Short mmCIF file of C-alpha atoms in Angstrom, two decimals:
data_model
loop_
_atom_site.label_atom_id
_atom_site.label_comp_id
_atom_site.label_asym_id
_atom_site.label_seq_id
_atom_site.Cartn_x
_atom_site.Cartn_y
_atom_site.Cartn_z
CA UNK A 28 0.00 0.00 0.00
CA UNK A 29 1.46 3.86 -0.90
CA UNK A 30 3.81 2.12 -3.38
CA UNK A 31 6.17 3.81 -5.35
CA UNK A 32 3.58 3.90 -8.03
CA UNK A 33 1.04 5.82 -5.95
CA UNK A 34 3.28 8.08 -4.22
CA UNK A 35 3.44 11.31 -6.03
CA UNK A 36 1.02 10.16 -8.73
CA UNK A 37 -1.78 13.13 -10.05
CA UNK A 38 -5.29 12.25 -10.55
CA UNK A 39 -7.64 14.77 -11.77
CA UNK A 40 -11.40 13.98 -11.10
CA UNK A 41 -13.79 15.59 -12.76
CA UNK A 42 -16.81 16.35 -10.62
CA UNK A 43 -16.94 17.84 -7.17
CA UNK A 44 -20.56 16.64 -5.46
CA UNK A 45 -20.49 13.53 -3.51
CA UNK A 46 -18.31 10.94 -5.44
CA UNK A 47 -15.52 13.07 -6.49
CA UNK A 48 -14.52 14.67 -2.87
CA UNK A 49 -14.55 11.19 -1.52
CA UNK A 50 -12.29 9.74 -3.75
CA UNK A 51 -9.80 12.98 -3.29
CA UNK A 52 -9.84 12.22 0.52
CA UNK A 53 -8.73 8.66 -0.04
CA UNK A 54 -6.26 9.23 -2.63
CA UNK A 55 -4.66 11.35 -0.18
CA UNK A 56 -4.63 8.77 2.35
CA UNK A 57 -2.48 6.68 -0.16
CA UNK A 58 0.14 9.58 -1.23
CA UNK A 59 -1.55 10.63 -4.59
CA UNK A 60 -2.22 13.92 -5.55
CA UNK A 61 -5.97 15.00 -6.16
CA UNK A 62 -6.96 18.19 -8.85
CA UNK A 63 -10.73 18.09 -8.59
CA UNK A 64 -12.29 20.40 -11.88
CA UNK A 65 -16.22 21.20 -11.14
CA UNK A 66 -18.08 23.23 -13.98
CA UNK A 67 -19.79 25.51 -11.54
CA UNK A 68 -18.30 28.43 -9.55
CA UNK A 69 -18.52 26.69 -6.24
CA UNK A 70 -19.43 23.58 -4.36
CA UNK A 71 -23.36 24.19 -4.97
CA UNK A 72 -25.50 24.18 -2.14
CA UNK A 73 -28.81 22.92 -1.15
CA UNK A 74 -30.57 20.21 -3.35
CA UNK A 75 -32.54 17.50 -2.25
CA UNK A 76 -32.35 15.23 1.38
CA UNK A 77 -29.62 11.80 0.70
CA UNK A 78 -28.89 9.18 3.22
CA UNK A 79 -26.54 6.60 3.90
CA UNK A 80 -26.87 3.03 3.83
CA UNK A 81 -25.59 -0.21 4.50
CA UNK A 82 -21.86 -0.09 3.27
CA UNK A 83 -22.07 3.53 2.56
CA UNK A 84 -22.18 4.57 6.23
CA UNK A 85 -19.19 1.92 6.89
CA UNK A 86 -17.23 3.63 4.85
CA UNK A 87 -18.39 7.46 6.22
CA UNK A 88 -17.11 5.45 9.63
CA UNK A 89 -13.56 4.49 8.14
CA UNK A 90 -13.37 8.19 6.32
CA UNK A 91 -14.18 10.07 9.84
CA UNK A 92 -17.10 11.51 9.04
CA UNK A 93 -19.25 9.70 9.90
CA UNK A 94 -20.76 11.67 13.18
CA UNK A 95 -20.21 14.83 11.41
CA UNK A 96 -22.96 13.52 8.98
CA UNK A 97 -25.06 12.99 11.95
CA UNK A 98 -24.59 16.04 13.41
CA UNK A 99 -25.63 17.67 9.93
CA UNK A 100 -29.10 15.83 9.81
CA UNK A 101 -32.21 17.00 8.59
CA UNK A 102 -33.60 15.37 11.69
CA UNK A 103 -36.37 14.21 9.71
CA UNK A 104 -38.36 12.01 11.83
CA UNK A 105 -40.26 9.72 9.35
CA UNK A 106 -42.77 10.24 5.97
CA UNK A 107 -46.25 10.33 6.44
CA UNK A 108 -48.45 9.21 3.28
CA UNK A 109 -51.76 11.86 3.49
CA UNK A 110 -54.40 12.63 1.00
CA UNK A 111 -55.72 15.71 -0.27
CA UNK A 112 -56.83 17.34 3.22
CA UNK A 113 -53.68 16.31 5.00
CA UNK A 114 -55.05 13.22 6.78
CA UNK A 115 -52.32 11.09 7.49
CA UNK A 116 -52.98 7.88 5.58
CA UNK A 117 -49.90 5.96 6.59
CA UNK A 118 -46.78 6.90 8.58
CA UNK A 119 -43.12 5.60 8.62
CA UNK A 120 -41.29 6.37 11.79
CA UNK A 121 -37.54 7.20 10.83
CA UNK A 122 -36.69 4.05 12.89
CA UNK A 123 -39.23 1.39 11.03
CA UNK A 124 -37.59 -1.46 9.16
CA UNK A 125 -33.93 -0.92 10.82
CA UNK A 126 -33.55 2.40 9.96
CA UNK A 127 -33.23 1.35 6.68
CA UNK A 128 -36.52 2.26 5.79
CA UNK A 129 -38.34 5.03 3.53
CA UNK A 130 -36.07 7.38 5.40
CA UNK A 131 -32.86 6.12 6.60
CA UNK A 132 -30.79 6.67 10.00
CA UNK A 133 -28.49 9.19 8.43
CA UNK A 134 -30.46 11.56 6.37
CA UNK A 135 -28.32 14.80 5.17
CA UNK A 136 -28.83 17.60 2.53
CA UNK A 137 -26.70 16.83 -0.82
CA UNK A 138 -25.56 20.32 -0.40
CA UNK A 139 -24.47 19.95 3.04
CA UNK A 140 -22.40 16.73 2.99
CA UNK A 141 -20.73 17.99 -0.83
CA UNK A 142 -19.74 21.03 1.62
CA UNK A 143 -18.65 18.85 4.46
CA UNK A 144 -16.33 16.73 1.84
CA UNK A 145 -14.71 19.82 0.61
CA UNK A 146 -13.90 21.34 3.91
CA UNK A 147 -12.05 17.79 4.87
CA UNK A 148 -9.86 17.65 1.78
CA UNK A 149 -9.64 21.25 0.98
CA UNK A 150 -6.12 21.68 2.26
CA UNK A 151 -4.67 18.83 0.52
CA UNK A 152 -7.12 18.66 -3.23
CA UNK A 153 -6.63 21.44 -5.35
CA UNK A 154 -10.33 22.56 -6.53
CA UNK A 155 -10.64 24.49 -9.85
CA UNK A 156 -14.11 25.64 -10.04
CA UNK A 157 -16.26 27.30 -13.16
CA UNK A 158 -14.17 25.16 -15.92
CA UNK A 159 -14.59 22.01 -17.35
CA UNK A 160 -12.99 19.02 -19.39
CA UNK A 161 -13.38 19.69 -23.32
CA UNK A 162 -10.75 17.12 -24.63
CA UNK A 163 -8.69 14.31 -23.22
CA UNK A 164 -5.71 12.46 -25.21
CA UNK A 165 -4.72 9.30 -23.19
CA UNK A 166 -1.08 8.64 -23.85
CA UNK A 167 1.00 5.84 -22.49
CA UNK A 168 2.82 7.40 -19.69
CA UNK A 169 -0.12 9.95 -18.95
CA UNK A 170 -3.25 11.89 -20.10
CA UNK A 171 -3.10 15.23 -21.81
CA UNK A 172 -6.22 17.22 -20.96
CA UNK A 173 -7.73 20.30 -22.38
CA UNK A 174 -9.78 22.21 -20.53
CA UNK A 175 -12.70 25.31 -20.81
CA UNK A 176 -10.95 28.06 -19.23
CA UNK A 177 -6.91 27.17 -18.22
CA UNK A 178 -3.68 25.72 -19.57
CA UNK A 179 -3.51 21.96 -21.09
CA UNK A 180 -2.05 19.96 -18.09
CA UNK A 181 -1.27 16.26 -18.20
CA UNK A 182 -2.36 13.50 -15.06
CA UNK A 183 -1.56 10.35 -14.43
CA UNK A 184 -4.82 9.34 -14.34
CA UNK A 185 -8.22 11.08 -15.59
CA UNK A 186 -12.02 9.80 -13.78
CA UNK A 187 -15.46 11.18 -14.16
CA UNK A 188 -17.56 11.66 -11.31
CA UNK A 189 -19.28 14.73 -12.83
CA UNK A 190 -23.12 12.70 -12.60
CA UNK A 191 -25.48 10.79 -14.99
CA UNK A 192 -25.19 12.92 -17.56
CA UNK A 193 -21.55 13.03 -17.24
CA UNK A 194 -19.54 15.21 -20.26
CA UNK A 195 -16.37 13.58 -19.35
CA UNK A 196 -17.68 9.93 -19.64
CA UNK A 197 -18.57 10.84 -23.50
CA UNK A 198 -14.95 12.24 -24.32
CA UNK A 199 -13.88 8.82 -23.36
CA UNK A 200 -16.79 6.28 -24.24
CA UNK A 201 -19.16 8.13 -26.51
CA UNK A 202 -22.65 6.86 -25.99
CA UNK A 203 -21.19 3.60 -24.88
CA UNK A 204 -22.69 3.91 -21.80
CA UNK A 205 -26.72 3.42 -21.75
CA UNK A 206 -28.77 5.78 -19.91
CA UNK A 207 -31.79 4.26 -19.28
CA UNK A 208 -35.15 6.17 -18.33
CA UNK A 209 -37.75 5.43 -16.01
CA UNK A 210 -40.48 6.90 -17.28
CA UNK A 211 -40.67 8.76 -14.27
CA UNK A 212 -39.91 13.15 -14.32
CA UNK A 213 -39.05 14.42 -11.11
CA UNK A 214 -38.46 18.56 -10.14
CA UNK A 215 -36.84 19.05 -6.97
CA UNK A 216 -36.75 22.77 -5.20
CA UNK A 217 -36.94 24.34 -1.76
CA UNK A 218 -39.70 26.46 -0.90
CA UNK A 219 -39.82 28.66 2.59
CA UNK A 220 -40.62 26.75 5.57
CA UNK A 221 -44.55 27.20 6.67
CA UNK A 222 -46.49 26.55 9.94
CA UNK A 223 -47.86 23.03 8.57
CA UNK A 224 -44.36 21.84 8.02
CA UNK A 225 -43.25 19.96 10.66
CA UNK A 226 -40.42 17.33 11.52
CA UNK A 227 -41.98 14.33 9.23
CA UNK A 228 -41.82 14.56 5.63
CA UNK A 229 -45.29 14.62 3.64
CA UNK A 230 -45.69 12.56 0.50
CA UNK A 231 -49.02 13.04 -1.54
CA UNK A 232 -50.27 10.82 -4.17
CA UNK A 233 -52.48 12.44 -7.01
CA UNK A 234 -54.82 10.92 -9.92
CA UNK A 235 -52.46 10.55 -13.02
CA UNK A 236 -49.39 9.40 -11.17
CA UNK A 237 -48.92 12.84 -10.02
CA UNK A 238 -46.96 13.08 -6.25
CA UNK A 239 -46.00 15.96 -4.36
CA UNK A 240 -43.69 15.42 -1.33
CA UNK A 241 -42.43 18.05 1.49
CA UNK A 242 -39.52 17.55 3.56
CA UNK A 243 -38.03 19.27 6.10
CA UNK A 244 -34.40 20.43 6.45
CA UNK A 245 -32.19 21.72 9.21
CA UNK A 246 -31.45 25.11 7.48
CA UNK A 247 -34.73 26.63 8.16
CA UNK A 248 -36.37 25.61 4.87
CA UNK A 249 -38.43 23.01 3.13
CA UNK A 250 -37.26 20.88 0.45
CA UNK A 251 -40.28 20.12 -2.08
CA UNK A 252 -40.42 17.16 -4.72
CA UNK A 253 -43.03 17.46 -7.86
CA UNK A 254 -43.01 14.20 -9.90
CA UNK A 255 -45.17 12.43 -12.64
CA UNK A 256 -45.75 9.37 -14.83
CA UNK A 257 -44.69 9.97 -18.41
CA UNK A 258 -42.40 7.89 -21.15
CA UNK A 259 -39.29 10.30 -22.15
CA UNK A 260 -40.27 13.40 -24.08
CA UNK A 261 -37.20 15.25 -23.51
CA UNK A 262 -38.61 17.82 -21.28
CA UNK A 263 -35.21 17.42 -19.26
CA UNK A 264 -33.77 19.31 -22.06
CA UNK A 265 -36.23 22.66 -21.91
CA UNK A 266 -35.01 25.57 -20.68
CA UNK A 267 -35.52 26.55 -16.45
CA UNK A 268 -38.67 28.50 -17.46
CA UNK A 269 -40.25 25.91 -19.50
CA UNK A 270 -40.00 22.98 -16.96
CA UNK A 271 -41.35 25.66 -14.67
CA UNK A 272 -44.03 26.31 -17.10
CA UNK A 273 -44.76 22.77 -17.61
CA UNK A 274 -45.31 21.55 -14.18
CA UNK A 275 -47.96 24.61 -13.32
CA UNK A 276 -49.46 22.49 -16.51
CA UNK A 277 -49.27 18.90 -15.03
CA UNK A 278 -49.94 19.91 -11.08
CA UNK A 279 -52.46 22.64 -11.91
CA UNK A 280 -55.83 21.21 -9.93
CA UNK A 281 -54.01 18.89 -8.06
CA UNK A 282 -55.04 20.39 -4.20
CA UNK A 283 -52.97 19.64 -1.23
CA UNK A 284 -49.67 22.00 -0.45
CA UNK A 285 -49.35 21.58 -4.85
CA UNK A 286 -50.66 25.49 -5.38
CA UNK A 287 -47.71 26.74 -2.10
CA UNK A 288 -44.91 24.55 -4.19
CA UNK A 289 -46.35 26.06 -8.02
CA UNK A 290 -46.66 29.54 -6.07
CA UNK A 291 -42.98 29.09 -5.25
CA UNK A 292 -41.67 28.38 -8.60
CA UNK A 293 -40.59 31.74 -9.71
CA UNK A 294 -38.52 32.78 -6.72
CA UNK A 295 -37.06 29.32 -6.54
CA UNK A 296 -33.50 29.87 -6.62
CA UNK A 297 -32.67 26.13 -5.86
CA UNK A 298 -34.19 24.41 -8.47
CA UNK A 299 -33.88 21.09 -10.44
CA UNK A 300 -35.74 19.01 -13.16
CA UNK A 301 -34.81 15.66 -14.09
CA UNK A 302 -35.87 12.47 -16.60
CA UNK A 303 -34.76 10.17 -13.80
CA UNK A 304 -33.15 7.47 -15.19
CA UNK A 305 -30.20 4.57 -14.83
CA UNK A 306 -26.93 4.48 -16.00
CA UNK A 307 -25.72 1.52 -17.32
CA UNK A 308 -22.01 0.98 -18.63
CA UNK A 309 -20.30 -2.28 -20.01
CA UNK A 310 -17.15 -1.04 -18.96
CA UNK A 311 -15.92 1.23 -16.12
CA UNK A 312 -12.09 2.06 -17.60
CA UNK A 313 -10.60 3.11 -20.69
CA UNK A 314 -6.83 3.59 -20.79
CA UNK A 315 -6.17 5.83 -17.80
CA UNK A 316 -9.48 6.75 -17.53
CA UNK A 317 -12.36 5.46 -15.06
CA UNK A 318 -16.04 6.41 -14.28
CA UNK A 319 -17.22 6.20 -10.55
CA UNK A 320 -20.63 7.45 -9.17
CA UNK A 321 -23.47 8.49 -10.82
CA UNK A 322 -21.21 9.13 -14.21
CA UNK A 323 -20.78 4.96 -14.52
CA UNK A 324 -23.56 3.32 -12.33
CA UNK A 325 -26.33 5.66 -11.46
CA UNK A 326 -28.93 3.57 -9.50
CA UNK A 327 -31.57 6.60 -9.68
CA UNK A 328 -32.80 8.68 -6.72
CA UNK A 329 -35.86 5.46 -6.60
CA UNK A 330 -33.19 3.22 -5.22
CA UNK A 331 -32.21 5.28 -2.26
CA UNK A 332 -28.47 3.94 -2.78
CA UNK A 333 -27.11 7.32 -5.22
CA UNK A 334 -25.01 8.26 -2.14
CA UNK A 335 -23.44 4.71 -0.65
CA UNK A 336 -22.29 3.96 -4.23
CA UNK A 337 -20.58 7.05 -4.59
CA UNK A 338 -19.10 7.10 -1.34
CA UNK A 339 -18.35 2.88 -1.28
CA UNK A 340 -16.77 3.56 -5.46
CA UNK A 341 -14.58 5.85 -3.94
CA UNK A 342 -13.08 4.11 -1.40
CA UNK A 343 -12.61 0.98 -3.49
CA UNK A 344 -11.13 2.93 -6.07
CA UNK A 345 -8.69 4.26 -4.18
CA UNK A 346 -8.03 0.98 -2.26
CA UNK A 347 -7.56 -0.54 -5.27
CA UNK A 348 -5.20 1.95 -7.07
CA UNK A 349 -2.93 1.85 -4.07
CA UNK A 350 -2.94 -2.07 -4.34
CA UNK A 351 -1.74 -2.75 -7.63
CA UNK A 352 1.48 -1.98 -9.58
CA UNK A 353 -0.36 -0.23 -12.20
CA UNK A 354 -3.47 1.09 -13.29
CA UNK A 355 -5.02 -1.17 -15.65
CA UNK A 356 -5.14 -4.08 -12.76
CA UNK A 357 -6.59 -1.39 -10.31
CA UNK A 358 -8.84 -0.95 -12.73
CA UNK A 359 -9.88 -4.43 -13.37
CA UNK A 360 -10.18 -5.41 -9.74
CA UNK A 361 -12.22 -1.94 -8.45
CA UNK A 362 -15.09 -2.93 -11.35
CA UNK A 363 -14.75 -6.73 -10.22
CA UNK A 364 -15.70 -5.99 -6.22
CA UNK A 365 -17.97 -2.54 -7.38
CA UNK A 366 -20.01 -4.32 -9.84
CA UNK A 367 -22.09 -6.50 -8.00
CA UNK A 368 -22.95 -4.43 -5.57
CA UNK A 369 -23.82 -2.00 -8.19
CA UNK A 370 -26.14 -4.78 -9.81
CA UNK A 371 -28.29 -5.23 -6.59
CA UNK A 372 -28.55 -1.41 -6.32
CA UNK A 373 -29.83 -0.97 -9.70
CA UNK A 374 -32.37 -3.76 -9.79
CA UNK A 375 -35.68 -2.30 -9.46
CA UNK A 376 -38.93 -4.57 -9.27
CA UNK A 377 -40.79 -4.17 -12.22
CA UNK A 378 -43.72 -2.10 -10.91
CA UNK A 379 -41.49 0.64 -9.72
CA UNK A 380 -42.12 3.64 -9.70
CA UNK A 381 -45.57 2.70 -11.09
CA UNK A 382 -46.52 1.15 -7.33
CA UNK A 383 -45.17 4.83 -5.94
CA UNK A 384 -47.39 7.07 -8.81
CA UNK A 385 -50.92 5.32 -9.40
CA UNK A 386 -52.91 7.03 -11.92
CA UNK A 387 -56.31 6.41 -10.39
CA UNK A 388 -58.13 7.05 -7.47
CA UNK A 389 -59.07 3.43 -7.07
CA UNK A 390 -54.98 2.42 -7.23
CA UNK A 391 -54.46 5.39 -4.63
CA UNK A 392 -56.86 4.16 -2.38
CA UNK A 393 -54.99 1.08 -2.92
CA UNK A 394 -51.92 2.34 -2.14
CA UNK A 395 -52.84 3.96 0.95
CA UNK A 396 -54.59 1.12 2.55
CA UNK A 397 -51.68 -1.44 2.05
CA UNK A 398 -49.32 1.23 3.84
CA UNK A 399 -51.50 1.03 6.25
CA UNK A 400 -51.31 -2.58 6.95
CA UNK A 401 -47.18 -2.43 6.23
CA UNK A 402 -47.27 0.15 8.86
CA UNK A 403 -48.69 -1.47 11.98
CA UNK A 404 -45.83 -2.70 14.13
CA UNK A 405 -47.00 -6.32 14.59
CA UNK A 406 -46.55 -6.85 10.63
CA UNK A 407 -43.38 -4.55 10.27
CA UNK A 408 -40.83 -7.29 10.09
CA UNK A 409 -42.89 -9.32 7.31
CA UNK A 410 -43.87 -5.84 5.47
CA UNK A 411 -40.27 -4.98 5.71
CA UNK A 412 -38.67 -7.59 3.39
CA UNK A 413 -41.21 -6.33 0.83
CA UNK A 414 -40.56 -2.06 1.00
CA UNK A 415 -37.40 -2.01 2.38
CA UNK A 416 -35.18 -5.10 1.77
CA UNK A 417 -31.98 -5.49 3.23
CA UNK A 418 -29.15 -3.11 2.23
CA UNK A 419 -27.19 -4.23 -0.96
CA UNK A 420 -23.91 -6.70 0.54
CA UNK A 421 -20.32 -6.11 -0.99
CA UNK A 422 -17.24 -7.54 0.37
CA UNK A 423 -15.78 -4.16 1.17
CA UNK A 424 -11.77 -4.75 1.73
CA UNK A 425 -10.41 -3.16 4.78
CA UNK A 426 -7.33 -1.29 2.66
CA UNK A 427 -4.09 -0.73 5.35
CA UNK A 428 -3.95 3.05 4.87
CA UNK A 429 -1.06 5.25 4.96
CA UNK A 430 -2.91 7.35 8.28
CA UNK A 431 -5.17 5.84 10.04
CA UNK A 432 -8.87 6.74 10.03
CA UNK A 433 -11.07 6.58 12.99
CA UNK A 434 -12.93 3.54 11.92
#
């Protein structure tokens, strides 16, 4: 571990979210150098609540940071399922099913624990913000890369962590890679916090696989989620004030808390629209060049896991870099262990997210009364294996590390 062929060794990551911090901290821990490039003029804040799982908080553990992502909490106490005049239908205590549940144990902002990565590896990462990647020529001994806004400079190595629909990934694999939609749009903003928000989140369920959920955060706001049923129609692709436009169309009528979110549109500062979708990618290297996160194995924001793979890639990246005598086997072993844990995460039974949206009243009602039944404590454990199965396994190697994590 920190061979000769680590130490001293440049690795520029494009990306600087979730995925791409991580892997600068444990590159570090191994003697390599981390340059991370992100596109916009700072780590960006707010966005919508993650949570750690399974593996993924084993590895916050070994990376120290573990009760600073618990200190950073929403403190979201569980969801409640309610119809249109806020009568709670079903409710999911933050604790049901493990904590492993519709909300997990550790539940943080996006925004908050990108911020918390960058003030740990700050001092040691070199972060270039408001440029990009816009050509890379892998070489034998190293990559030549061409950037936005600065100089050509030349790595070592070259990976994209820069999300699902990753620019770097396409310099490298062209449209290789398979993004594959859901069928399912989803808008994501945060509104001002009102008097009937309190510490559970709210998730509504309207005719036409319409759903509107509220969540609360620990910065004094609300973090609202619009989605709908509807095949790919590349909406994704409209400008801010279109999608805007388009979801006063589709949530126009709906009742509930949907007129306070479509009243909030236009001052929405925080705001994001997405065709969710998986990424799927037959390979995860090219050269001197490797995906991790979202940018090679998106699971989608449905599978709750977004956040442990990117955190769990990372570290096995890393680990596995600081392993091997060269690259190419680093490469070859980190998609070995990563890819069937990635497999689990991405498989999806094949009513979701139909189950989630239904499209009539009759499949709401439906919905709501076997919630209901999941919810009562004496059926729990049975309803558990069902909603929330166990947490996706990996064999996660315990790397000897060049300083020593709390663990």
């Amino acid at each position: 571990m920190g061979t000769a062929w680590t130490a001293g060794r440049r690795v520029l990551i494009s990306g600087a979210s979730i995925a791409g911090p991580s892997l600068a901290h444990w590159l570090h821990e191994y003697g390599m150098t981390a340059v991370v490039v992100e596109r916009h003029e700072g780590i960006r804040p707010g966005g919508q609540t993650v949570d750690l799982r399974g593996a993924g908080r084993t590895v916050a553990r070994r990376m120290g940071v573990e009760d600073a992502v618990r200190a950073a909490s929403t403190g979201e106490d569980g969801v409640a399922f309610v119809d249109a005049r806020d009568r709670v239908r079903a409710a999911f205590a933050a604790d049901a099913f493990g904590g492993e549940g519709f909300v997990a144990e550790l539940e943080i902002l996006r925004g908050e624990l990108a911020r918390l990565l960058h003030e740990r590896t700050r001092e040691h990462t070199e972060y270039v913000f408001g440029d990009r990647i816009t050509a890379l020529d892998d070489r034998d001994d190293e990559v030549r890369v061409s950037f936005a806004h600065r100089p050509d400079q030349s790595f070592d190595l070259v990976v994209a962590a820069d999300g699902i629909g990753s620019t770097t990934r396409a310099l490298v694999f062209g449209d290789e890679a398979r993004v594959t939609p859901l069928g399912l749009y989803t808008a994501y903003l945060t509104i001002p916090r009102a008097a009937s928000d309190g510490s559970w989140a709210r998730w509504h369920n309207a005719p036409g696989g319409r759903v509107v959920a509220l969540r609360p955060d620990n910065l004094g706001t609300t973090r609202a989620l619009m989605s709908f049923l509807c095949p790919p129609r590349g909406f994704e692709r409209l400008a801010v004030a279109e999608q805007k436009e388009l979801l006063r169309h589709v949530f126009t009528g709906v009742g509930w808390e949907a007129s306070r979110v479509l009243g909030e549109l236009d001052a929405a500062e925080e705001f994001y629209f997405e065709l969710v979708g998986q990424v799927r990618a037959p390979r995860w290297s090219s050269g001197r060049v490797a995906l991790l996160g979202d940018a090679g194995y998106c699971a989608s924001p449905i599978s709750g896991m977004g956040t442990s793979l990117a955190l769990v890639g990372a570290y096995v990246l890393a680990g596995e870099l600081a392993s091997h005598a060269g690259h190419r086997a680093a490469f070859r072993s980190y998609e070995r262990i990563m890819r069937p844990y990635v497999t689990q995460a991405q498989h999806l039974p094949p009513f979701v997210p139909r189950i989630a949206h239904p499209r009539s009243r009759a499949g709401i009602a439906v919905l709501n009364t076997l919630l209901a039944t999941a919810a009562k404590p004496a059926l729990q454990r049975v309803a558990g294996h069902v909603l929330s199965p166990p947490p996706e396994k990996i064999d996660l190697p315990d790397y000897p590390r060049l300083r020593r994590s709390p663990r």
